[in-house]
Amino acid sequence: AAAATWPIGAAWQANLGAIRQASAELGDTAGSLTAAAGLAAAESHFRAALSAAPGQRSANLRLALMLMSGGRYADALPHASAAWKADRGSLTTRKALGLAYVWNGDLSRAEPLLRSVPGIVEELNTWGWWRTSRQEPGLALLAYRMSLLLDPHQDHVRRATLELERTYRSPARPAR
């Protein structure tokens, strides 16, 4: 921990976290308890880097992405914001913050960040489909609604959105 008391130490901790994260997500043990332990270790490294240098772009970005991947959207938002503030010219940090706003339900803040991201409408539509297939209608609706804000001329997405709203708000099924 003493090594993480100045920017070089913070970069070192961020790099160690990146290695642990990549190993956990891409290794033979992906999805296992071993991978979960690796992600927890990665999070610890990122947090050590941020304790020494709170604005460290890489640690904030990677931690935000990891938290979002784990469904911890509210926890991810301040890290995505800090990464973007550290590097406003980066498409990666802008997209990460925009998606963090989407998953937290703040589409009005997400829209200007995502508007010019190449391929984002198609990506959001894929997220909507995937979230629907995983029985996560609230997240699917957020993805589809954001997609429609960016490109309102998508009849198939509008139909999918209306169907989700009907299905998950009917008296037989409470809203999720």
PDB file of C-alpha atoms in Angstrom:
ATOM      1  CA  ALA A   1       0.000   0.000   0.000  1.00  0.00           C
ATOM      2  CA  ALA A   2       2.927   2.348   0.598  1.00  0.00           C
ATOM      3  CA  ALA A   3       3.777   2.202  -3.109  1.00  0.00           C
ATOM      4  CA  ALA A   4       0.366   3.670  -3.954  1.00  0.00           C
ATOM      5  CA  THR A   5       0.959   7.004  -2.236  1.00  0.00           C
ATOM      6  CA  TRP A   6       1.910   9.031  -5.307  1.00  0.00           C
ATOM      7  CA  PRO A   7       0.912   8.974  -9.006  1.00  0.00           C
ATOM      8  CA  ILE A   8       3.388   6.292 -10.094  1.00  0.00           C
ATOM      9  CA  GLY A   9       2.085   4.037  -7.335  1.00  0.00           C
ATOM     10  CA  ALA A  10      -1.471   4.786  -8.448  1.00  0.00           C
ATOM     11  CA  ALA A  11      -0.627   3.858 -12.033  1.00  0.00           C
ATOM     12  CA  TRP A  12       1.029   0.666 -10.780  1.00  0.00           C
ATOM     13  CA  GLN A  13      -2.075  -0.280  -8.777  1.00  0.00           C
ATOM     14  CA  ALA A  14      -4.334   0.521 -11.762  1.00  0.00           C
ATOM     15  CA  ASN A  15      -2.180  -1.693 -13.994  1.00  0.00           C
ATOM     16  CA  LEU A  16      -2.254  -4.548 -11.470  1.00  0.00           C
ATOM     17  CA  GLY A  17      -6.024  -4.177 -11.326  1.00  0.00           C
ATOM     18  CA  ALA A  18      -6.238  -4.298 -15.122  1.00  0.00           C
ATOM     19  CA  ILE A  19      -4.220  -7.514 -15.191  1.00  0.00           C
ATOM     20  CA  ARG A  20      -6.408  -9.135 -12.514  1.00  0.00           C
ATOM     21  CA  GLN A  21      -9.564  -7.961 -14.291  1.00  0.00           C
ATOM     22  CA  ALA A  22      -8.452  -9.298 -17.684  1.00  0.00           C
ATOM     23  CA  SER A  23      -7.383 -12.599 -16.158  1.00  0.00           C
ATOM     24  CA  ALA A  24     -10.728 -13.002 -14.383  1.00  0.00           C
ATOM     25  CA  GLU A  25     -12.847 -12.017 -17.368  1.00  0.00           C
ATOM     26  CA  LEU A  26     -10.905 -13.754 -20.128  1.00  0.00           C
ATOM     27  CA  GLY A  27      -9.238 -16.710 -18.422  1.00  0.00           C
ATOM     28  CA  ASP A  28     -10.318 -20.335 -18.249  1.00  0.00           C
ATOM     29  CA  THR A  29     -12.133 -19.638 -14.987  1.00  0.00           C
ATOM     30  CA  ALA A  30     -14.457 -16.876 -16.300  1.00  0.00           C
ATOM     31  CA  GLY A  31     -17.765 -16.984 -14.417  1.00  0.00           C
ATOM     32  CA  SER A  32     -16.399 -19.144 -11.589  1.00  0.00           C
ATOM     33  CA  LEU A  33     -15.655 -18.420  -7.945  1.00  0.00           C
ATOM     34  CA  THR A  34     -12.006 -18.033  -8.915  1.00  0.00           C
ATOM     35  CA  ALA A  35     -12.982 -15.350 -11.439  1.00  0.00           C
ATOM     36  CA  ALA A  36     -15.106 -13.601  -8.806  1.00  0.00           C
ATOM     37  CA  ALA A  37     -12.104 -13.550  -6.482  1.00  0.00           C
ATOM     38  CA  GLY A  38      -9.992 -12.136  -9.308  1.00  0.00           C
ATOM     39  CA  LEU A  39     -12.525  -9.370  -9.925  1.00  0.00           C
ATOM     40  CA  ALA A  40     -12.603  -8.573  -6.212  1.00  0.00           C
ATOM     41  CA  ALA A  41      -8.802  -8.315  -6.262  1.00  0.00           C
ATOM     42  CA  ALA A  42      -8.980  -6.074  -9.344  1.00  0.00           C
ATOM     43  CA  GLU A  43     -11.472  -3.825  -7.566  1.00  0.00           C
ATOM     44  CA  SER A  44      -9.127  -3.601  -4.577  1.00  0.00           C
ATOM     45  CA  HIS A  45      -6.244  -2.549  -6.832  1.00  0.00           C
ATOM     46  CA  PHE A  46      -8.396   0.076  -8.552  1.00  0.00           C
ATOM     47  CA  ARG A  47      -9.553   1.442  -5.211  1.00  0.00           C
ATOM     48  CA  ALA A  48      -5.933   1.551  -3.963  1.00  0.00           C
ATOM     49  CA  ALA A  49      -4.976   3.540  -7.058  1.00  0.00           C
ATOM     50  CA  LEU A  50      -7.878   5.927  -6.473  1.00  0.00           C
ATOM     51  CA  SER A  51      -7.008   6.417  -2.820  1.00  0.00           C
ATOM     52  CA  ALA A  52      -3.642   7.777  -3.981  1.00  0.00           C
ATOM     53  CA  ALA A  53      -4.886   9.617  -7.083  1.00  0.00           C
ATOM     54  CA  PRO A  54      -8.694  10.057  -7.116  1.00  0.00           C
ATOM     55  CA  GLY A  55      -8.715  11.380 -10.686  1.00  0.00           C
ATOM     56  CA  GLN A  56      -6.707   8.485 -12.143  1.00  0.00           C
ATOM     57  CA  ARG A  57      -8.420   7.911 -15.505  1.00  0.00           C
ATOM     58  CA  SER A  58      -7.596   4.248 -16.045  1.00  0.00           C
ATOM     59  CA  ALA A  59      -8.561   3.100 -12.551  1.00  0.00           C
ATOM     60  CA  ASN A  60     -11.826   5.076 -12.647  1.00  0.00           C
ATOM     61  CA  LEU A  61     -12.731   3.866 -16.137  1.00  0.00           C
ATOM     62  CA  ARG A  62     -11.940   0.219 -15.504  1.00  0.00           C
ATOM     63  CA  LEU A  63     -13.678   0.258 -12.137  1.00  0.00           C
ATOM     64  CA  ALA A  64     -16.769   1.879 -13.676  1.00  0.00           C
ATOM     65  CA  LEU A  65     -16.899  -0.700 -16.466  1.00  0.00           C
ATOM     66  CA  MET A  66     -16.379  -3.564 -14.042  1.00  0.00           C
ATOM     67  CA  LEU A  67     -19.087  -2.275 -11.698  1.00  0.00           C
ATOM     68  CA  MET A  68     -21.530  -1.843 -14.583  1.00  0.00           C
ATOM     69  CA  SER A  69     -20.749  -5.350 -15.787  1.00  0.00           C
ATOM     70  CA  GLY A  70     -21.636  -6.582 -12.303  1.00  0.00           C
ATOM     71  CA  GLY A  71     -24.921  -4.664 -12.233  1.00  0.00           C
ATOM     72  CA  ARG A  72     -23.690  -2.077  -9.721  1.00  0.00           C
ATOM     73  CA  TYR A  73     -24.809   0.887 -11.808  1.00  0.00           C
ATOM     74  CA  ALA A  74     -25.155   3.499  -9.056  1.00  0.00           C
ATOM     75  CA  ASP A  75     -21.668   2.627  -7.775  1.00  0.00           C
ATOM     76  CA  ALA A  76     -20.250   2.891 -11.305  1.00  0.00           C
ATOM     77  CA  LEU A  77     -21.585   6.367 -12.070  1.00  0.00           C
ATOM     78  CA  PRO A  78     -19.122   8.480 -10.014  1.00  0.00           C
ATOM     79  CA  HIS A  79     -16.183   6.510 -11.424  1.00  0.00           C
ATOM     80  CA  ALA A  80     -17.395   6.900 -15.013  1.00  0.00           C
ATOM     81  CA  SER A  81     -17.836  10.616 -14.348  1.00  0.00           C
ATOM     82  CA  ALA A  82     -14.340  10.955 -12.874  1.00  0.00           C
ATOM     83  CA  ALA A  83     -12.815   9.104 -15.853  1.00  0.00           C
ATOM     84  CA  TRP A  84     -14.594  11.431 -18.281  1.00  0.00           C
ATOM     85  CA  LYS A  85     -13.524  14.511 -16.328  1.00  0.00           C
ATOM     86  CA  ALA A  86      -9.926  13.260 -16.494  1.00  0.00           C
ATOM     87  CA  ASP A  87     -10.131  12.772 -20.271  1.00  0.00           C
ATOM     88  CA  ARG A  88     -13.045  14.613 -21.902  1.00  0.00           C
ATOM     89  CA  GLY A  89     -11.599  14.071 -25.362  1.00  0.00           C
ATOM     90  CA  SER A  90     -11.811  10.294 -25.126  1.00  0.00           C
ATOM     91  CA  LEU A  91     -14.650   8.498 -26.888  1.00  0.00           C
ATOM     92  CA  THR A  92     -14.220   5.640 -24.417  1.00  0.00           C
ATOM     93  CA  THR A  93     -14.740   7.746 -21.291  1.00  0.00           C
ATOM     94  CA  ARG A  94     -17.648   9.638 -22.890  1.00  0.00           C
ATOM     95  CA  LYS A  95     -19.371   6.406 -23.900  1.00  0.00           C
ATOM     96  CA  ALA A  96     -18.798   4.832 -20.481  1.00  0.00           C
ATOM     97  CA  LEU A  97     -20.365   7.836 -18.746  1.00  0.00           C
ATOM     98  CA  GLY A  98     -23.249   7.896 -21.212  1.00  0.00           C
ATOM     99  CA  LEU A  99     -23.987   4.208 -20.624  1.00  0.00           C
ATOM    100  CA  ALA A 100     -23.684   4.677 -16.854  1.00  0.00           C
ATOM    101  CA  TYR A 101     -26.370   7.353 -17.125  1.00  0.00           C
ATOM    102  CA  VAL A 102     -28.527   5.008 -19.236  1.00  0.00           C
ATOM    103  CA  TRP A 103     -28.322   2.152 -16.723  1.00  0.00           C
ATOM    104  CA  ASN A 104     -29.111   4.592 -13.915  1.00  0.00           C
ATOM    105  CA  GLY A 105     -32.188   5.801 -15.822  1.00  0.00           C
ATOM    106  CA  ASP A 106     -30.928   9.330 -16.568  1.00  0.00           C
ATOM    107  CA  LEU A 107     -31.490   9.406 -20.320  1.00  0.00           C
ATOM    108  CA  SER A 108     -31.434  13.202 -20.556  1.00  0.00           C
ATOM    109  CA  ARG A 109     -27.816  13.245 -19.350  1.00  0.00           C
ATOM    110  CA  ALA A 110     -26.887  10.230 -21.447  1.00  0.00           C
ATOM    111  CA  GLU A 111     -28.210  11.657 -24.715  1.00  0.00           C
ATOM    112  CA  PRO A 112     -25.629  14.405 -25.394  1.00  0.00           C
ATOM    113  CA  LEU A 113     -22.775  12.073 -24.449  1.00  0.00           C
ATOM    114  CA  LEU A 114     -23.933   9.233 -26.686  1.00  0.00           C
ATOM    115  CA  ARG A 115     -25.347  11.201 -29.632  1.00  0.00           C
ATOM    116  CA  SER A 116     -22.180  11.055 -31.756  1.00  0.00           C
ATOM    117  CA  VAL A 117     -20.821   7.683 -30.619  1.00  0.00           C
ATOM    118  CA  PRO A 118     -20.429   5.511 -33.739  1.00  0.00           C
ATOM    119  CA  GLY A 119     -22.715   2.471 -33.734  1.00  0.00           C
ATOM    120  CA  ILE A 120     -24.366   3.317 -30.419  1.00  0.00           C
ATOM    121  CA  VAL A 121     -27.954   2.977 -31.675  1.00  0.00           C
ATOM    122  CA  GLU A 122     -27.302  -0.583 -32.847  1.00  0.00           C
ATOM    123  CA  GLU A 123     -25.451  -1.344 -29.620  1.00  0.00           C
ATOM    124  CA  LEU A 124     -28.340  -0.066 -27.507  1.00  0.00           C
ATOM    125  CA  ASN A 125     -30.754  -2.182 -29.553  1.00  0.00           C
ATOM    126  CA  THR A 126     -28.566  -5.216 -28.903  1.00  0.00           C
ATOM    127  CA  TRP A 127     -28.529  -4.357 -25.187  1.00  0.00           C
ATOM    128  CA  GLY A 128     -32.327  -4.095 -25.294  1.00  0.00           C
ATOM    129  CA  TRP A 129     -32.661  -7.503 -26.929  1.00  0.00           C
ATOM    130  CA  TRP A 130     -30.116  -9.113 -24.578  1.00  0.00           C
ATOM    131  CA  ARG A 131     -31.672  -7.605 -21.445  1.00  0.00           C
ATOM    132  CA  THR A 132     -35.086  -8.834 -22.601  1.00  0.00           C
ATOM    133  CA  SER A 133     -33.696 -12.346 -23.124  1.00  0.00           C
ATOM    134  CA  ARG A 134     -32.309 -12.261 -19.565  1.00  0.00           C
ATOM    135  CA  GLN A 135     -35.666 -11.215 -18.106  1.00  0.00           C
ATOM    136  CA  GLU A 136     -34.388  -7.721 -17.262  1.00  0.00           C
ATOM    137  CA  PRO A 137     -37.206  -5.643 -18.762  1.00  0.00           C
ATOM    138  CA  GLY A 138     -36.381  -2.451 -16.871  1.00  0.00           C
ATOM    139  CA  LEU A 139     -32.870  -2.365 -18.317  1.00  0.00           C
ATOM    140  CA  ALA A 140     -34.156  -3.424 -21.751  1.00  0.00           C
ATOM    141  CA  LEU A 141     -36.599  -0.517 -21.735  1.00  0.00           C
ATOM    142  CA  LEU A 142     -33.846   1.923 -20.798  1.00  0.00           C
ATOM    143  CA  ALA A 143     -31.703   0.704 -23.696  1.00  0.00           C
ATOM    144  CA  TYR A 144     -34.567   0.868 -26.196  1.00  0.00           C
ATOM    145  CA  ARG A 145     -35.744   4.280 -24.986  1.00  0.00           C
ATOM    146  CA  MET A 146     -32.223   5.694 -25.292  1.00  0.00           C
ATOM    147  CA  SER A 147     -31.944   4.225 -28.774  1.00  0.00           C
ATOM    148  CA  LEU A 148     -35.219   5.890 -29.764  1.00  0.00           C
ATOM    149  CA  LEU A 149     -34.069   9.232 -28.363  1.00  0.00           C
ATOM    150  CA  LEU A 150     -31.009   9.029 -30.577  1.00  0.00           C
ATOM    151  CA  ASP A 151     -32.904   7.751 -33.637  1.00  0.00           C
ATOM    152  CA  PRO A 152     -36.697   8.034 -33.393  1.00  0.00           C
ATOM    153  CA  HIS A 153     -37.213   6.470 -36.860  1.00  0.00           C
ATOM    154  CA  GLN A 154     -37.001   2.840 -35.727  1.00  0.00           C
ATOM    155  CA  ASP A 155     -40.419   1.255 -35.972  1.00  0.00           C
ATOM    156  CA  HIS A 156     -39.165  -2.185 -34.899  1.00  0.00           C
ATOM    157  CA  VAL A 157     -37.614  -0.738 -31.726  1.00  0.00           C
ATOM    158  CA  ARG A 158     -40.751   1.274 -30.981  1.00  0.00           C
ATOM    159  CA  ARG A 159     -42.828  -1.928 -31.313  1.00  0.00           C
ATOM    160  CA  ALA A 160     -40.428  -3.856 -29.050  1.00  0.00           C
ATOM    161  CA  THR A 161     -40.599  -1.059 -26.478  1.00  0.00           C
ATOM    162  CA  LEU A 162     -44.400  -0.960 -26.519  1.00  0.00           C
ATOM    163  CA  GLU A 163     -44.574  -4.744 -26.176  1.00  0.00           C
ATOM    164  CA  LEU A 164     -42.220  -4.686 -23.185  1.00  0.00           C
ATOM    165  CA  GLU A 165     -44.254  -1.930 -21.563  1.00  0.00           C
ATOM    166  CA  ARG A 166     -47.502  -3.869 -22.097  1.00  0.00           C
ATOM    167  CA  THR A 167     -46.041  -7.166 -20.903  1.00  0.00           C
ATOM    168  CA  TYR A 168     -44.404  -5.860 -17.746  1.00  0.00           C
ATOM    169  CA  ARG A 169     -47.034  -3.358 -16.684  1.00  0.00           C
ATOM    170  CA  SER A 170     -50.110  -5.507 -17.102  1.00  0.00           C
ATOM    171  CA  PRO A 171     -52.193  -6.364 -13.990  1.00  0.00           C
ATOM    172  CA  ALA A 172     -50.951  -9.968 -14.190  1.00  0.00           C
ATOM    173  CA  ARG A 173     -47.318  -8.841 -13.942  1.00  0.00           C
ATOM    174  CA  PRO A 174     -46.137  -5.919 -11.829  1.00  0.00           C
ATOM    175  CA  ALA A 175     -43.597  -3.506 -13.301  1.00  0.00           C
ATOM    176  CA  ARG A 176     -39.949  -4.424 -12.656  1.00  0.00           C
TER     177      ARG A 176
END
